[in-house]
Structures are given as structure tokens and as C-alpha cells.
Amino acid sequence: MNRQLLFLFAFTLLLITGCKGNSTPSEPSQASATVADSMVSPTVNGVHSSPNPTTVKETSNTTSYSANSTTPSVPRKLDAIIGDMLKDQTFHVNFDNFGESDFISTEEKINGKNRPHFYFKNRDSVAELKFDPESPESFYSISAVSFRDVSGDGKKDIIVIADYTTGFGYMGAIPISQLIIYKQTDSGFIEDRSIEDKARSGVPYRILTVQDVMIGLKTDPKESIPNAWQRLHLGTYKLEDSGELAGSTLTIKQASGDGILFSLDAFYASNKEALRNGGVNIGTIETGKATPSFADMIFTAGKYELSFYMISNTDLYLRDNGQTYFGHNVYVNGIYTPVSKP
């Protein structure tokens, strides 16, 4: 009897020890880790993109890309387009790789300021063409859209010129052009910064046109400034907002990369009676020569300096250093526009 009890005790002890050994958890298998890793969202330039991405409106089924992405914007499912459509900057285009399509420009109000959006629509699919604003807090407007081959592959690319104003500095109210170029690829469109930089470096203007972009792409950056001064329109320019009681007239006689020859006539009258009675303050530079200083031309006479800036392929901005040269209250600072457009 004692032998049977001893055997039963030993069997029970062995059973308890075996159960404790099986309770230790095992390491996860390699297969389990692989499945878990595959569920992590892919990243584009460090930003996670969800398998079901959403926009601000949370209705998007369209894959969106950063403007710095190397992945083209490819049309997916039809999605709500943000902002109000700009009909004068929206076009039906036959693209080489995609056939009949639509380029759509819209304008969204954000904190009282305009923000443009661009879309490529092909049949029932649409993709937003992203870009990074140079001045996110500024007012934007679209000044030009064109479809030309700028990459040299024989296929239409998209040129967009979006102007913005900063409101800062003495030229704060004068627009600055941001150039955006979307290159056509086999699968969609992608912003091409290298083409933008090449075009920008080929023309020194603050405000661009499509013609400027095409000229810039063909111009050696070293020749950009002298070539632009060489193209300067010769003839008469008027100061913007010139009126009966005050104004200024600039005449460009010769222009090259080495300098410009000009004359400048300005006047100021305190009121119409003074104007009738000859009480007019007059300032004149009969023949002056401005010489290059970086991208500008500067005329000097003693302590007086007058700077010429190219703000577009037609318009100039003149600003002096505030030293007395003309008569009392005779000012010449501002935008000068050709009387007859070239």
C-alpha cells in the first residue's frame, strides 16, 4: 500500500513540472513579423500615405503627392475638386500620352487669401497637380497657362505662371511670378524643378510671361542680364499714376548690357491755379547714362543715385536714394510703362 502511494505521489509531481515547462511563451515566428511589417503604410518623401487617403474634405480616393515627389500625379477615381473653377485658365488639351483631357485651374479662399489648385482630368479620373507656394501667406493669382514641350522630348508639358504679392518693401505691391512646370511622363505629370530653375536663371524679370520662359530656357545664365537689357524697348515711358499736377516721362535712347542712355523729365504743381500761373517745380536729366550694378543699372550725379530695375520685359521700376536733385516735391520713383507697347 505504501509503495502504491509513493508511486502515485511521484507521478503527480512529474505531471505538475511538465505543465510549468510548457507555459513559457515562444518567440514570434519570422512569418508573423513579415505580415505585421507589410501592414505599415508606404512613405513618399517621409510622409505616410494611407491605403485609403483622405483630403481636407475627407472624400478623396485620389492619390496625392508632395511637390517634391519623384512620382507623377496619376489620375485615379473622380474626386471633388477644391475651390471655384477659373474658366479663363481651364483648357481642353490633347496630350500625347493621354489623348483628350482637361487641365483645370481653381481658386480656394484660405483666411481671405486666394490659393490656386491645378487638376489633370482624363475621362472619369482626376489628379491634383501639387506645388509648393514660394510665399504661402501671400495673395496668389494665375496669370498664364500654356502647353508646350519644354523638356525636349517632343511631348506637351504644362507651364503655369502664378503671381503673388508680398506687401513688404518698396516694391511690395508689385507682383512676383512663381513658375511651375509639370512634365508629361508615360504615367502622369510631375513638377520639374530643374526646368523651372533653368528658365528662371535665363531671364532676370520679376514678372514673367510664357515667352520669357521660352527665352530663358535657351539663354546661358551668364548672358541673362546683358541680353535682357539689350532687348529693352527704346522710346518713351510714363510713370504710372501720372496726372495733370504731377508726372514723369522717361525716354530710353540706347540700351545694352554695358549701360543705357536716357533722359528724364518730371514736374509737380501744388494745384491747378499754380499750374496755370507757372508755379511748377521741374526736374530734368537731359542726358544721363546708367551703368550695370548686378542686375540693375545705376545713374549717379554727385551724391544722387537713380536705380533702374527690370520688373518685366516691358516695364521698369525707378527709385532714387532720396538725395535732393529735382525740385521740391518732384518725385520720380515708381513703375514706368512704355507709351506704345513693343
XYZ file of N, CA, C and O in Angstrom, residues 99-190:
368
model
N -4.279 61.561 -74.682
C -5.378 61.950 -75.557
C -6.147 63.135 -75.011
O -5.623 63.986 -74.282
N -7.431 63.211 -75.363
C -8.277 64.335 -74.964
C -8.417 64.387 -73.445
O -8.876 63.429 -72.818
N -8.012 65.509 -72.862
C -8.008 65.665 -71.408
C -8.372 67.098 -71.055
O -8.544 67.951 -71.941
N -8.480 67.369 -69.770
C -8.768 68.717 -69.285
C -7.717 69.131 -68.256
O -7.373 68.340 -67.366
N -7.218 70.344 -68.402
C -6.408 70.974 -67.362
C -7.325 71.978 -66.671
O -7.855 72.894 -67.303
N -7.505 71.817 -65.367
C -8.475 72.616 -64.622
C -7.753 73.454 -63.572
O -6.962 72.943 -62.778
N -8.011 74.752 -63.581
C -7.485 75.662 -62.561
C -8.627 76.084 -61.650
O -9.727 76.392 -62.123
N -8.371 76.087 -60.355
C -9.382 76.550 -59.395
C -8.742 77.521 -58.415
O -7.518 77.643 -58.341
N -9.577 78.185 -57.665
C -9.123 79.161 -56.675
C -9.874 78.916 -55.381
O -11.105 78.887 -55.364
N -9.122 78.727 -54.313
C -9.702 78.487 -52.994
C -9.384 79.663 -52.081
O -8.272 80.192 -52.093
N -10.353 80.070 -51.283
C -10.145 81.138 -50.304
C -9.676 80.534 -48.985
O -10.367 79.697 -48.407
N -8.486 80.937 -48.539
C -7.954 80.480 -47.257
C -7.591 81.702 -46.438
O -6.692 82.462 -46.802
N -8.313 81.909 -45.348
C -8.087 83.081 -44.490
C -8.134 84.382 -45.292
O -7.323 85.288 -45.101
N -9.076 84.451 -46.232
C -9.261 85.655 -47.031
C -8.285 85.816 -48.171
O -8.323 86.832 -48.866
N -7.412 84.840 -48.394
C -6.419 84.928 -49.462
C -6.655 83.825 -50.489
O -7.124 82.740 -50.151
N -6.323 84.128 -51.745
C -6.546 83.172 -52.827
C -5.414 82.155 -52.892
O -4.244 82.517 -52.843
N -5.783 80.881 -53.029
C -4.791 79.823 -53.212
C -5.210 78.983 -54.434
O -6.287 78.408 -54.454
N -4.366 78.940 -55.459
C -4.725 78.181 -56.661
C -4.520 76.684 -56.482
O -3.678 76.240 -55.697
N -5.307 75.915 -57.239
C -5.146 74.466 -57.346
C -5.191 74.106 -58.826
O -5.869 74.776 -59.621
N -4.494 73.031 -59.182
C -4.442 72.596 -60.577
C -4.764 71.104 -60.653
O -4.274 70.317 -59.826
N -5.570 70.739 -61.663
C -6.005 69.352 -61.806
C -5.841 68.887 -63.250
O -6.019 69.660 -64.194
N -5.512 67.609 -63.375
C -5.450 66.937 -64.676
C -6.571 65.906 -64.706
O -6.592 64.977 -63.901
N -7.526 66.082 -65.625
C -8.690 65.197 -65.719
C -8.649 64.449 -67.045
O -8.520 65.050 -68.105
N -8.756 63.146 -66.951
C -8.767 62.292 -68.135
C -9.933 61.323 -68.010
O -9.963 60.478 -67.118
N -10.921 61.473 -68.885
C -12.169 60.695 -68.826
C -12.819 60.899 -67.460
O -13.148 62.022 -67.105
N -13.008 59.810 -66.685
C -13.692 59.954 -65.400
C -12.724 59.932 -64.225
O -13.103 59.654 -63.091
N -11.452 60.226 -64.497
C -10.440 60.229 -63.450
C -9.769 61.592 -63.368
O -9.709 62.320 -64.348
N -9.287 61.905 -62.173
C -8.695 63.223 -61.953
C -7.545 63.110 -60.949
O -7.564 62.263 -60.061
N -6.522 63.947 -61.119
C -5.421 64.027 -60.157
C -5.074 65.483 -59.936
O -5.033 66.272 -60.883
N -4.850 65.879 -58.689
C -4.387 67.233 -58.419
C -2.893 67.298 -58.666
O -2.129 66.423 -58.243
N -2.455 68.350 -59.361
C -1.045 68.585 -59.629
C -0.527 69.511 -58.536
O -0.812 70.704 -58.521
N 0.241 68.958 -57.620
C 0.669 69.688 -56.426
C 1.815 70.647 -56.727
O 2.585 70.452 -57.673
N 1.945 71.683 -55.925
C 3.094 72.576 -55.955
C 3.218 73.230 -54.587
O 2.254 73.284 -53.818
N 4.423 73.697 -54.269
C 4.675 74.384 -53.002
C 4.743 75.886 -53.255
O 5.627 76.351 -53.982
N 3.838 76.683 -52.693
C 3.895 78.139 -52.880
C 5.192 78.719 -52.337
O 5.642 78.352 -51.255
N 5.800 79.631 -53.106
C 7.012 80.305 -52.641
C 6.722 81.221 -51.460
O 7.576 81.439 -50.608
N 5.515 81.761 -51.434
C 5.130 82.679 -50.363
C 3.731 82.289 -49.870
O 2.728 82.878 -50.302
N 3.633 81.300 -48.984
C 2.326 80.742 -48.597
C 1.342 81.748 -48.021
O 0.134 81.548 -48.121
N 1.844 82.829 -47.431
C 0.943 83.805 -46.800
C 0.522 84.928 -47.744
O -0.184 85.843 -47.324
N 0.930 84.860 -49.006
C 0.648 85.949 -49.944
C -0.610 85.696 -50.756
O -1.141 84.584 -50.796
N -1.065 86.751 -51.433
C -2.182 86.647 -52.365
C -1.651 86.101 -53.690
O -0.670 86.601 -54.227
N -2.325 85.096 -54.231
C -1.913 84.470 -55.489
C -2.976 84.680 -56.564
O -4.171 84.728 -56.280
N -2.502 84.783 -57.806
C -3.407 84.787 -58.956
C -2.682 84.116 -60.118
O -1.459 84.198 -60.224
N -3.428 83.450 -60.986
C -2.838 82.753 -62.122
C -2.815 83.704 -63.303
O -3.853 84.176 -63.754
N -1.629 84.003 -63.814
C -1.522 84.957 -64.913
C -1.417 84.276 -66.272
O -1.753 84.888 -67.289
N -0.943 83.027 -66.321
C -0.788 82.366 -67.624
C -0.716 80.856 -67.455
O -0.182 80.349 -66.467
N -1.270 80.155 -68.451
C -1.151 78.698 -68.572
C -0.849 78.409 -70.035
O -1.475 78.977 -70.933
N 0.116 77.534 -70.284
C 0.454 77.181 -71.663
C 0.881 75.726 -71.719
O 1.320 75.151 -70.714
N 0.756 75.123 -72.899
C 1.081 73.711 -73.086
C 2.111 73.610 -74.211
O 1.764 73.723 -75.384
N 3.372 73.440 -73.826
C 4.471 73.402 -74.777
C 5.495 72.371 -74.333
O 5.578 72.021 -73.150
N 6.283 71.920 -75.288
C 7.360 70.993 -74.970
C 8.541 71.787 -74.433
O 9.232 72.476 -75.185
N 8.780 71.712 -73.133
C 9.923 72.400 -72.542
C 10.981 71.405 -72.068
O 12.075 71.802 -71.667
N 10.672 70.113 -72.106
C 11.626 69.099 -71.658
C 12.437 68.527 -72.808
O 13.400 67.792 -72.581
N 12.031 68.832 -74.059
C 12.784 68.385 -75.218
C 12.490 66.976 -75.668
O 13.223 66.428 -76.501
N 11.386 66.381 -75.174
C 11.048 65.018 -75.592
C 9.950 64.979 -76.645
O 9.451 63.917 -77.009
N 9.542 66.172 -77.128
C 8.520 66.228 -78.166
C 7.098 66.151 -77.660
O 6.158 66.146 -78.465
N 6.883 66.110 -76.342
C 5.545 65.991 -75.762
C 5.170 67.265 -75.011
O 6.022 67.914 -74.404
N 3.890 67.613 -75.052
C 3.417 68.824 -74.385
C 3.598 68.714 -72.876
O 3.153 67.749 -72.257
N 4.233 69.709 -72.307
C 4.298 69.869 -70.861
C 3.376 71.020 -70.466
O 2.821 71.709 -71.332
N 3.204 71.219 -69.171
C 2.290 72.261 -68.683
C 3.111 73.373 -68.035
O 3.886 73.124 -67.109
N 2.934 74.602 -68.534
C 3.577 75.782 -67.948
C 2.506 76.590 -67.215
O 1.482 76.944 -67.801
N 2.748 76.879 -65.952
C 1.844 77.726 -65.169
C 2.649 78.872 -64.576
O 3.725 78.648 -64.012
N 2.135 80.087 -64.715
C 2.735 81.251 -64.059
C 1.717 81.794 -63.067
O 0.626 82.221 -63.451
N 2.068 81.718 -61.797
C 1.193 82.197 -60.724
C 1.874 83.378 -60.049
O 2.987 83.249 -59.536
N 1.228 84.525 -60.064
C 1.806 85.742 -59.493
C 1.342 85.932 -58.049
O 0.189 85.616 -57.710
N 2.229 86.447 -57.216
C 1.857 86.763 -55.838
C 2.478 88.092 -55.432
O 3.463 88.542 -56.016
N 1.881 88.731 -54.446
C 2.403 89.989 -53.901
C 2.650 89.803 -52.414
O 1.845 89.195 -51.708
N 3.772 90.320 -51.948
C 4.133 90.142 -50.545
C 3.638 91.268 -49.652
O 3.396 91.065 -48.459
N 3.525 92.483 -50.236
C 3.119 93.626 -49.429
C 4.252 94.220 -48.621
O 4.050 95.182 -47.871
N 5.474 93.685 -48.765
C 6.608 94.173 -47.983
C 7.609 94.892 -48.877
O 7.811 94.512 -50.029
N 8.250 95.912 -48.350
C 9.277 96.625 -49.088
C 8.689 97.632 -50.059
O 7.475 97.722 -50.262
N 9.562 98.402 -50.691
C 9.100 99.462 -51.575
C 8.485 98.926 -52.857
O 7.773 99.639 -53.554
N 8.731 97.649 -53.191
C 8.068 97.036 -54.340
C 7.077 95.961 -53.902
O 6.752 95.049 -54.648
N 6.582 96.072 -52.685
C 5.698 95.057 -52.119
C 4.390 94.870 -52.862
O 3.783 93.797 -52.803
N 3.927 95.917 -53.561
C 2.667 95.809 -54.298
C 2.864 95.313 -55.728
O 1.882 95.092 -56.439
N 4.133 95.153 -56.137
C 4.417 94.679 -57.493
C 4.497 93.157 -57.479
O 5.222 92.581 -56.665
N 3.774 92.478 -58.345
C 3.753 91.009 -58.310
C 5.116 90.376 -58.571
O 6.000 90.976 -59.202
N 5.265 89.170 -58.064
C 6.403 88.299 -58.352
C 5.841 87.017 -58.968
O 4.855 86.464 -58.472
N 6.449 86.562 -60.033
C 5.954 85.354 -60.709
C 6.601 84.104 -60.138
O 7.827 84.038 -60.014
N 5.768 83.132 -59.781
C 6.261 81.792 -59.473
C 6.019 80.919 -60.700
O 4.888 80.792 -61.168
N 7.080 80.333 -61.218
C 6.989 79.470 -62.394
C 6.814 78.023 -61.948
O 7.576 77.520 -61.123
N 5.808 77.353 -62.505
C 5.539 75.945 -62.194
C 5.468 75.185 -63.514
O 4.688 75.548 -64.402
N 6.281 74.157 -63.651
C 6.293 73.354 -64.875
C 6.029 71.896 -64.518
O 6.746 71.305 -63.688
N 4.977 71.322 -65.132
C 4.655 69.909 -64.955
C 5.059 69.160 -66.219
O 4.529 69.404 -67.301
N 5.999 68.254 -66.062
C 6.490 67.472 -67.192
C 5.575 66.280 -67.453
O 5.169 65.580 -66.531
N 5.274 66.046 -68.731
C 4.441 64.898 -69.102
C 5.292 63.631 -69.118
O 6.350 63.586 -69.748
N 4.842 62.602 -68.419
C 5.509 61.306 -68.414
C 4.546 60.258 -68.964
O 3.396 60.565 -69.297
N 4.989 59.024 -69.019
C 4.136 57.955 -69.539
C 2.950 57.679 -68.637
O 1.921 57.178 -69.094
N 3.073 58.018 -67.344
C 2.010 57.674 -66.399
C 1.284 58.877 -65.812
O 0.267 58.714 -65.136
N 1.772 60.076 -66.040
C 1.113 61.252 -65.485
C 1.974 62.491 -65.643
O 2.776 62.582 -66.572
N 1.816 63.446 -64.721
C 2.581 64.686 -64.750
C 3.318 64.868 -63.429
O 2.808 64.503 -62.374
N 4.508 65.448 -63.523
C 5.296 65.688 -62.325
C 5.984 67.038 -62.446
O 6.453 67.420 -63.523
